[in-house]
Short mmCIF file of C-alpha atoms in Angstrom, two decimals:
data_model
loop_
_atom_site.label_atom_id
_atom_site.label_comp_id
_atom_site.label_asym_id
_atom_site.label_seq_id
_atom_site.Cartn_x
_atom_site.Cartn_y
_atom_site.Cartn_z
CA MET A 166 2.15 12.30 16.06
CA ASP A 167 -1.00 10.50 14.89
CA SER A 168 -2.30 9.53 11.45
CA TYR A 169 -3.74 12.95 10.71
CA LEU A 170 -0.70 14.88 11.88
CA ALA A 171 1.55 12.59 9.88
CA SER A 172 -0.50 13.21 6.76
CA GLY A 173 -0.32 16.96 7.16
CA ARG A 174 -4.11 17.27 7.27
CA THR A 175 -6.65 17.79 10.01
CA PRO A 176 -9.40 15.30 10.87
CA SER A 177 -12.91 15.81 9.61
CA VAL A 178 -15.39 17.18 12.16
CA GLU A 179 -18.04 14.72 11.06
CA LEU A 180 -17.62 11.04 11.77
CA ASP A 181 -19.43 9.74 8.70
CA LYS A 182 -17.13 9.56 5.68
CA THR A 183 -17.57 8.35 2.11
CA LEU A 184 -15.03 6.93 -0.34
CA THR A 185 -15.64 5.92 -3.95
CA PHE A 186 -13.44 3.07 -5.18
CA ARG A 187 -12.71 2.96 -8.92
CA THR A 188 -11.33 0.16 -11.06
CA VAL A 189 -9.27 1.58 -13.93
CA HIS A 190 -7.93 -0.56 -16.80
CA GLU A 191 -5.23 1.17 -18.84
CA GLU A 192 -2.29 -1.00 -19.90
CA VAL A 193 -0.27 1.88 -21.37
CA ALA A 194 -0.29 5.05 -19.28
CA GLY A 195 -2.37 7.67 -21.02
CA ALA A 196 -5.56 9.68 -20.71
CA LYS A 197 -7.06 7.66 -17.85
CA TRP A 198 -4.01 7.98 -15.62
CA GLN A 199 -3.75 11.65 -16.54
CA SER A 200 -7.34 12.17 -15.47
CA LEU A 201 -6.61 10.49 -12.13
CA PHE A 202 -3.62 12.77 -11.64
CA HIS A 203 -5.65 15.93 -12.23
CA TYR A 204 -8.40 14.65 -9.94
CA HIS A 205 -6.06 13.92 -6.99
CA TRP A 206 -3.39 16.61 -7.43
CA PRO A 207 -5.33 19.37 -5.56
CA ALA A 208 -5.15 17.17 -2.44
CA TYR A 209 -1.62 15.88 -2.94
CA GLU A 210 0.01 19.28 -3.51
CA PRO A 211 -0.77 20.72 -0.02
CA TRP A 212 0.15 17.38 1.58
CA TYR A 213 3.52 17.38 -0.18
CA LEU A 214 4.18 20.97 0.93
CA ALA A 215 2.81 20.59 4.47
CA GLU A 216 6.30 20.84 6.04
CA GLY A 217 7.45 23.54 3.60
CA GLU A 218 8.93 23.13 0.13
CA ARG A 219 12.49 23.30 1.46
CA GLU A 220 11.89 20.06 3.34
CA ARG A 221 11.31 18.22 0.08
CA PRO A 222 14.22 17.15 -2.13
CA SER A 223 14.95 18.92 -5.43
CA TYR A 224 14.03 17.35 -8.76
CA LEU A 225 17.69 16.51 -9.40
CA GLU A 226 17.94 14.73 -6.05
CA CYS A 227 14.77 12.76 -6.82
CA TYR A 228 15.92 11.82 -10.31
CA ASN A 229 19.37 10.76 -9.14
CA ALA A 230 17.91 8.66 -6.33
CA LEU A 231 15.65 6.81 -8.77
CA ARG A 232 18.51 6.35 -11.23
CA ARG A 233 20.73 4.92 -8.51
CA HIS A 234 18.29 2.59 -6.79
CA MET A 235 15.51 1.76 -9.28
CA PRO A 236 16.85 2.68 -12.76
CA GLU A 237 14.46 0.33 -14.58
CA LEU A 238 11.59 2.51 -13.38
CA LEU A 239 12.87 5.71 -15.01
CA GLY A 240 11.06 5.17 -18.31
CA THR A 241 7.69 4.88 -16.60
CA TYR A 242 8.55 7.79 -14.32
CA HIS A 243 9.33 10.06 -17.30
CA THR A 244 6.08 9.06 -19.01
CA LEU A 245 3.98 9.83 -15.94
CA CYS A 246 5.77 13.13 -15.30
CA GLU A 247 4.95 14.22 -18.86
CA LEU A 248 1.30 13.17 -18.47
CA ALA A 249 1.21 15.19 -15.23
CA GLY A 250 2.30 18.30 -17.16
CA GLY A 251 6.05 18.16 -16.61
CA GLY A 252 5.94 20.45 -13.58
CA ASP A 253 8.80 20.54 -11.09
CA LEU A 254 6.69 19.94 -7.98
CA SER A 255 4.57 17.11 -9.41
CA SER A 256 7.69 15.37 -10.75
CA ARG A 257 9.31 15.54 -7.32
CA LEU A 258 6.23 14.08 -5.66
CA LEU A 259 5.94 11.30 -8.24
CA SER A 260 9.46 10.11 -7.41
CA LEU A 261 8.23 9.39 -3.85
CA TYR A 262 11.76 10.13 -2.68
CA ARG A 263 11.77 11.52 0.87
CA PRO A 264 8.04 12.35 0.92
CA PRO A 265 6.28 13.66 4.04
CA PRO A 266 5.83 10.95 6.69
CA TYR A 267 2.53 9.10 6.83
CA ILE A 268 1.22 6.39 9.13
CA THR A 269 -1.15 3.49 8.52
CA GLY A 270 -2.49 0.60 10.54
CA CYS A 271 -2.90 -2.66 8.57
CA SER A 272 -2.83 -6.40 9.14
CA GLN A 273 -1.58 -8.94 6.60
CA ALA A 274 -1.02 -12.68 6.46
CA VAL A 275 -0.04 -15.44 4.05
CA LEU A 276 -1.55 -18.91 3.97
CA ALA A 277 0.56 -21.17 1.78
CA SER A 278 -0.13 -24.76 0.86
CA PRO A 279 1.11 -27.10 -1.89
CA ALA A 280 -2.05 -26.29 -3.84
CA ALA A 281 -2.30 -22.51 -3.53
CA THR A 282 -1.05 -19.33 -1.88
CA VAL A 283 -3.28 -16.60 -0.41
CA LEU A 284 -2.15 -13.15 0.77
CA ALA A 285 -4.88 -11.32 2.68
CA ARG A 286 -4.78 -7.90 4.30
CA ASN A 287 -6.81 -5.13 5.92
CA TYR A 288 -5.87 -1.55 5.16
CA ASP A 289 -6.52 0.72 8.16
CA TYR A 290 -6.32 4.43 7.39
CA PRO A 291 -8.46 7.61 7.26
CA PRO A 292 -10.88 6.88 4.36
CA GLU A 293 -10.77 10.49 3.14
CA LEU A 294 -7.03 10.21 2.56
CA CYS A 295 -7.21 7.02 0.48
CA GLU A 296 -7.27 7.25 -3.35
CA GLY A 297 -9.49 4.23 -3.78
CA THR A 298 -8.10 3.51 -7.26
CA ILE A 299 -7.52 -0.10 -8.30
CA LEU A 300 -5.23 0.06 -11.34
CA TYR A 301 -4.72 -2.59 -14.02
CA THR A 302 -1.56 -1.71 -15.95
CA ARG A 303 1.08 -3.17 -18.26
CA TRP A 304 3.77 -0.52 -18.09
CA ASN A 305 6.80 -2.86 -18.19
CA GLN A 306 5.89 -6.25 -19.73
CA ARG A 307 4.19 -7.59 -16.59
CA ARG A 308 0.50 -7.01 -16.03
CA VAL A 309 -0.18 -5.55 -12.59
CA ILE A 310 -3.36 -5.14 -10.53
CA ALA A 311 -2.80 -2.91 -7.51
CA MET A 312 -4.44 -0.55 -5.05
CA SER A 313 -2.85 2.77 -5.90
CA ASP A 314 -1.28 5.30 -3.56
CA CYS A 315 0.47 8.59 -4.40
CA LEU A 316 -0.83 8.23 -7.98
CA TRP A 317 1.29 5.22 -9.03
CA GLY A 318 2.63 3.68 -5.85
CA VAL A 319 1.23 0.40 -4.49
CA LEU A 320 -0.43 -0.32 -1.14
CA ASP A 321 -0.98 -3.96 -2.15
CA GLY A 322 -1.04 -5.71 -5.48
CA MET A 323 -0.11 -8.63 -7.71
CA ASN A 324 1.54 -9.21 -11.08
CA ASP A 325 0.90 -11.85 -13.73
CA SER A 326 4.09 -13.70 -12.77
CA GLY A 327 2.29 -14.75 -9.59
CA LEU A 328 3.90 -12.31 -7.15
CA ALA A 329 1.80 -10.51 -4.52
CA VAL A 330 2.84 -7.73 -2.11
CA SER A 331 1.36 -5.76 0.78
CA LEU A 332 2.63 -3.07 3.17
CA ALA A 333 1.97 -2.20 6.80
CA PHE A 334 3.41 0.62 8.90
CA GLY A 335 6.30 -0.59 11.07
CA GLY A 336 5.34 1.23 14.28
CA ARG A 337 8.45 3.40 14.65
CA LYS A 338 8.79 7.21 14.56
CA VAL A 339 12.11 7.25 12.71
CA VAL A 340 12.18 9.15 9.38
CA GLY A 341 15.23 9.19 7.12
CA ASP A 342 16.69 9.23 3.64
CA GLY A 343 14.83 6.91 1.31
CA PHE A 344 11.68 6.24 -0.70
CA GLY A 345 8.05 5.91 0.29
CA ALA A 346 7.26 2.19 0.49
CA PRO A 347 4.50 2.37 -2.20
CA ILE A 348 7.04 3.15 -4.94
CA ILE A 349 9.23 0.26 -3.78
CA LEU A 350 6.24 -2.08 -4.05
CA ARG A 351 5.51 -0.72 -7.54
CA TYR A 352 9.10 -1.43 -8.53
CA ILE A 353 8.83 -5.00 -7.22
CA LEU A 354 5.64 -5.74 -9.15
CA GLU A 355 6.99 -4.19 -12.35
CA PHE A 356 10.32 -6.03 -12.38
CA CYS A 357 10.26 -9.09 -10.07
CA ASP A 358 8.82 -12.56 -10.65
CA THR A 359 9.60 -14.37 -7.39
CA VAL A 360 9.92 -13.83 -3.64
CA PRO A 361 13.76 -14.13 -3.71
CA GLU A 362 13.94 -11.36 -6.35
CA ALA A 363 11.60 -9.15 -4.30
CA ALA A 364 13.60 -9.82 -1.13
CA ALA A 365 16.77 -8.65 -2.87
CA VAL A 366 15.05 -5.35 -3.75
CA LEU A 367 13.79 -4.86 -0.21
CA ALA A 368 17.29 -5.47 1.15
CA ARG A 369 18.94 -2.81 -1.00
CA VAL A 370 16.43 0.01 -1.76
CA PRO A 371 16.31 2.57 1.07
CA THR A 372 13.01 3.51 2.71
CA HIS A 373 12.17 6.79 4.45
CA MET A 374 10.09 5.16 7.21
CA ALA A 375 9.66 1.85 8.98
CA TYR A 376 7.44 -0.61 7.12
CA ASN A 377 6.61 -4.29 7.19
CA ILE A 378 6.38 -5.63 3.65
CA THR A 379 4.90 -9.08 3.07
CA VAL A 380 5.61 -10.81 -0.24
CA ALA A 381 4.24 -14.14 -1.51
CA ASP A 382 4.38 -16.00 -4.81
CA ALA A 383 2.60 -18.79 -6.66
CA CYS A 384 5.28 -21.32 -5.64
CA GLY A 385 4.28 -21.01 -1.99
CA ARG A 386 7.28 -18.91 -0.97
CA TYR A 387 6.78 -15.92 1.31
CA VAL A 388 8.71 -13.47 3.47
CA THR A 389 8.05 -10.42 5.59
CA ALA A 390 10.66 -7.69 5.33
CA MET A 391 10.96 -5.25 8.22
CA ILE A 392 12.54 -2.22 6.59
CA ALA A 393 13.59 1.11 8.11
CA PRO A 394 15.89 4.04 7.26
CA ASP A 395 18.20 3.56 10.25
CA ARG A 396 19.04 -0.15 10.08
CA ARG A 397 19.42 -3.06 7.69
CA ALA A 398 16.30 -4.84 6.52
CA SER A 399 15.26 -7.92 8.47
CA ILE A 400 13.85 -10.42 5.96
CA ARG A 401 12.42 -13.63 7.37
CA ARG A 402 10.01 -16.40 6.44
CA VAL A 403 7.24 -14.95 8.57
CA ALA A 404 3.64 -15.18 7.41
CA VAL A 405 2.11 -12.43 9.58
CA ALA A 406 2.70 -8.69 9.92
CA THR A 407 0.94 -5.91 11.80
CA ASN A 408 2.37 -2.61 13.10
CA HIS A 409 5.55 -3.27 15.04
CA GLN A 410 8.99 -4.63 14.25
CA LYS A 411 10.12 -7.45 16.57
CA LYS A 412 9.36 -5.34 19.67
CA ILE A 413 7.16 -2.38 20.56
CA GLU A 414 8.96 0.96 20.22
CA TRP A 415 6.07 3.41 19.89
CA TYR A 416 3.80 2.43 22.76
CA ALA A 417 0.99 4.94 22.15
CA HIS A 418 0.57 3.81 18.53
CA ALA A 419 0.82 0.15 19.49
CA LEU A 420 -1.93 0.57 22.06
CA ALA A 421 -4.22 2.56 19.77
CA SER A 422 -3.74 0.21 16.81
CA GLU A 423 -3.91 -3.01 18.88
CA THR A 424 -0.97 -4.33 16.89
CA LEU A 425 -0.11 -7.15 19.34
CA ILE A 426 -3.69 -8.38 19.56
CA ARG A 427 -4.00 -8.48 15.78
CA GLU A 428 -0.64 -10.21 15.37
CA ARG A 429 -1.62 -12.89 17.87
CA GLN A 430 -4.96 -13.51 16.15
CA LEU A 431 -3.30 -13.97 12.76
CA SER A 432 -0.49 -16.11 14.14
CA ILE A 433 -2.99 -18.50 15.72
CA LEU A 434 -4.82 -18.79 12.42
CA VAL A 435 -1.85 -19.41 10.12
CA ASP A 436 -0.25 -21.84 12.60
CA ASP A 437 -3.41 -23.96 12.74
CA ASP A 438 -3.32 -26.74 10.13
CA ALA A 439 -7.12 -26.67 10.09
CA THR A 440 -7.25 -23.07 8.83
CA THR A 441 -8.62 -22.86 5.30
CA ASP A 442 -8.48 -19.96 2.87
CA GLU A 443 -12.08 -19.16 3.70
CA ARG A 444 -11.44 -19.15 7.46
CA LEU A 445 -8.47 -16.81 7.11
CA VAL A 446 -10.32 -14.40 4.82
CA SER A 447 -13.40 -14.40 7.07
CA ALA A 448 -11.26 -13.40 10.05
CA PHE A 449 -10.40 -10.13 8.32
CA SER A 450 -14.06 -9.10 8.35
CA ALA A 451 -14.42 -9.30 12.15
CA PRO A 452 -12.69 -7.77 15.20
CA PRO A 453 -9.91 -7.55 16.17
CA LEU A 454 -8.67 -7.48 12.57
CA PHE A 455 -11.55 -5.43 11.20
CA ARG A 456 -11.56 -2.10 13.02
CA HIS A 457 -14.17 0.68 13.23
CA ASP A 458 -11.96 3.39 14.72
CA TYR A 459 -12.50 5.85 11.85
CA ARG A 460 -12.45 8.87 14.16
CA ARG A 461 -8.74 8.34 14.86
CA GLY A 462 -7.93 7.23 11.32
CA LEU A 463 -7.42 3.60 12.35
CA GLY A 464 -10.56 2.04 10.85
CA THR A 465 -10.48 -0.60 8.13
CA VAL A 466 -10.93 0.93 4.68
CA TYR A 467 -10.95 -2.32 2.70
CA THR A 468 -9.91 -5.97 2.74
CA ALA A 469 -7.79 -7.31 -0.13
CA VAL A 470 -7.27 -10.99 -0.96
CA TYR A 471 -4.66 -12.03 -3.52
CA ARG A 472 -4.55 -15.49 -5.10
CA PRO A 473 -1.38 -15.48 -7.22
CA ASN A 474 -1.83 -19.04 -8.50
CA GLU A 475 -5.10 -17.99 -10.12
CA GLY A 476 -4.18 -14.43 -11.10
CA ARG A 477 -7.23 -13.32 -9.13
CA THR A 478 -7.88 -10.78 -6.40
CA GLU A 479 -10.85 -9.79 -4.28
CA PHE A 480 -11.56 -6.45 -2.64
CA ARG A 481 -14.05 -6.76 0.18
CA TRP A 482 -16.38 -4.58 2.23
CA PRO A 483 -19.35 -5.67 4.38
CA GLY A 484 -21.97 -6.97 1.97
CA LYS A 485 -19.80 -6.45 -1.12
CA VAL A 486 -17.05 -8.43 -2.86
CA LEU A 487 -15.30 -7.15 -5.97
CA ASP A 488 -13.77 -10.12 -7.83
CA LEU A 489 -11.07 -9.16 -10.35
CA SER A 490 -8.50 -11.00 -12.42
CA PHE A 491 -6.09 -10.42 -15.28
CA GLU A 492 -8.64 -12.03 -17.59
CA ALA A 493 -11.74 -10.31 -16.21
CA PHE A 494 -11.34 -6.73 -15.01
CA ALA A 495 -14.46 -4.61 -15.44
CA GLU A 496 -14.30 -0.85 -14.84
CA GLU A 497 -16.80 0.20 -12.19
CA GLN A 498 -17.28 2.32 -9.07
CA ILE A 499 -18.24 1.31 -5.56
CA THR A 500 -19.18 3.88 -2.91
CA VAL A 501 -18.45 2.94 0.70
CA ARG A 502 -19.70 4.81 3.77
CA TYR A 503 -17.72 4.72 7.01
CA GLY A 504 -19.15 5.84 10.33
CA SER A 505 -20.15 5.11 13.88
CA ARG A 506 -22.89 2.75 12.74
CA GLY A 507 -20.48 0.63 10.77
CA LEU A 508 -19.45 0.38 7.15
CA HIS A 509 -21.79 0.14 4.17
CA SER A 510 -21.10 -0.33 0.46
CA GLY A 511 -23.27 0.48 -2.48
#
């Protein structure tokens, strides 16, 4: 099972791919989010049904799972379901309860000092399967800036309480009863202020696949939670995460994604007292962290840098840096081309 098979789609014949990233500022969910839903739904519907509708949970199962594990999110969930048209299938997908399996690459690391905290990450995935939407919202008191996935889930993001999160695939084939990690990250950013609060959520909310979730806050605290559907979460003060959990279990994926090489590179950097923010961030723009394997869906789609002390984030591509904050968030579009000759933004 590779990235394409896990997504339920087939790889593009052509190597060159294009993705347009959009920044969208809408504090109360409304017409802008609704437009995003209608734009992406034609792609999400076949993905959600790729294994057959019977493989997906019923609406009642989805609702009850949310009510049991993340009840504070129900108000937002109802609002988004209504904006999506109130359909049964779209409402089930939006719950992100027991969705189809999907696999990413990703590298992430925290550099914490008494002065500031930085969470940096590379997102490695097929570009054509990435939404590319950076959402600024205020759905539940806290302002949130996040890279969206599955229409309201979070790949990485930050809230105005100074909490930043990022996910990476955990490198295991196991699939079980739980939620897609992006909705768990959304829940954390909407309702948590600190790393201990986020860790408590990661320890109790079930996930449907293995993921490594890194969380950092403005006080310099950080953890990486290794979560999975078949065992209790392992939550430790670890600053680095790639695509395995403690040991290699899926050797083919580990080899293709170079998870051990990337982990070692990041560990050397964060363990070196001489490493500055700039040195860490620069490392994400070069091999082995930055990857060009777009043919197999393991190329780097973007680099994200979160600075929770400043309420500021950067999204990076070769030759382009998008600097955003809670006080300055312009709506714009950036088109990025991925291919055998490298990556170009415009």
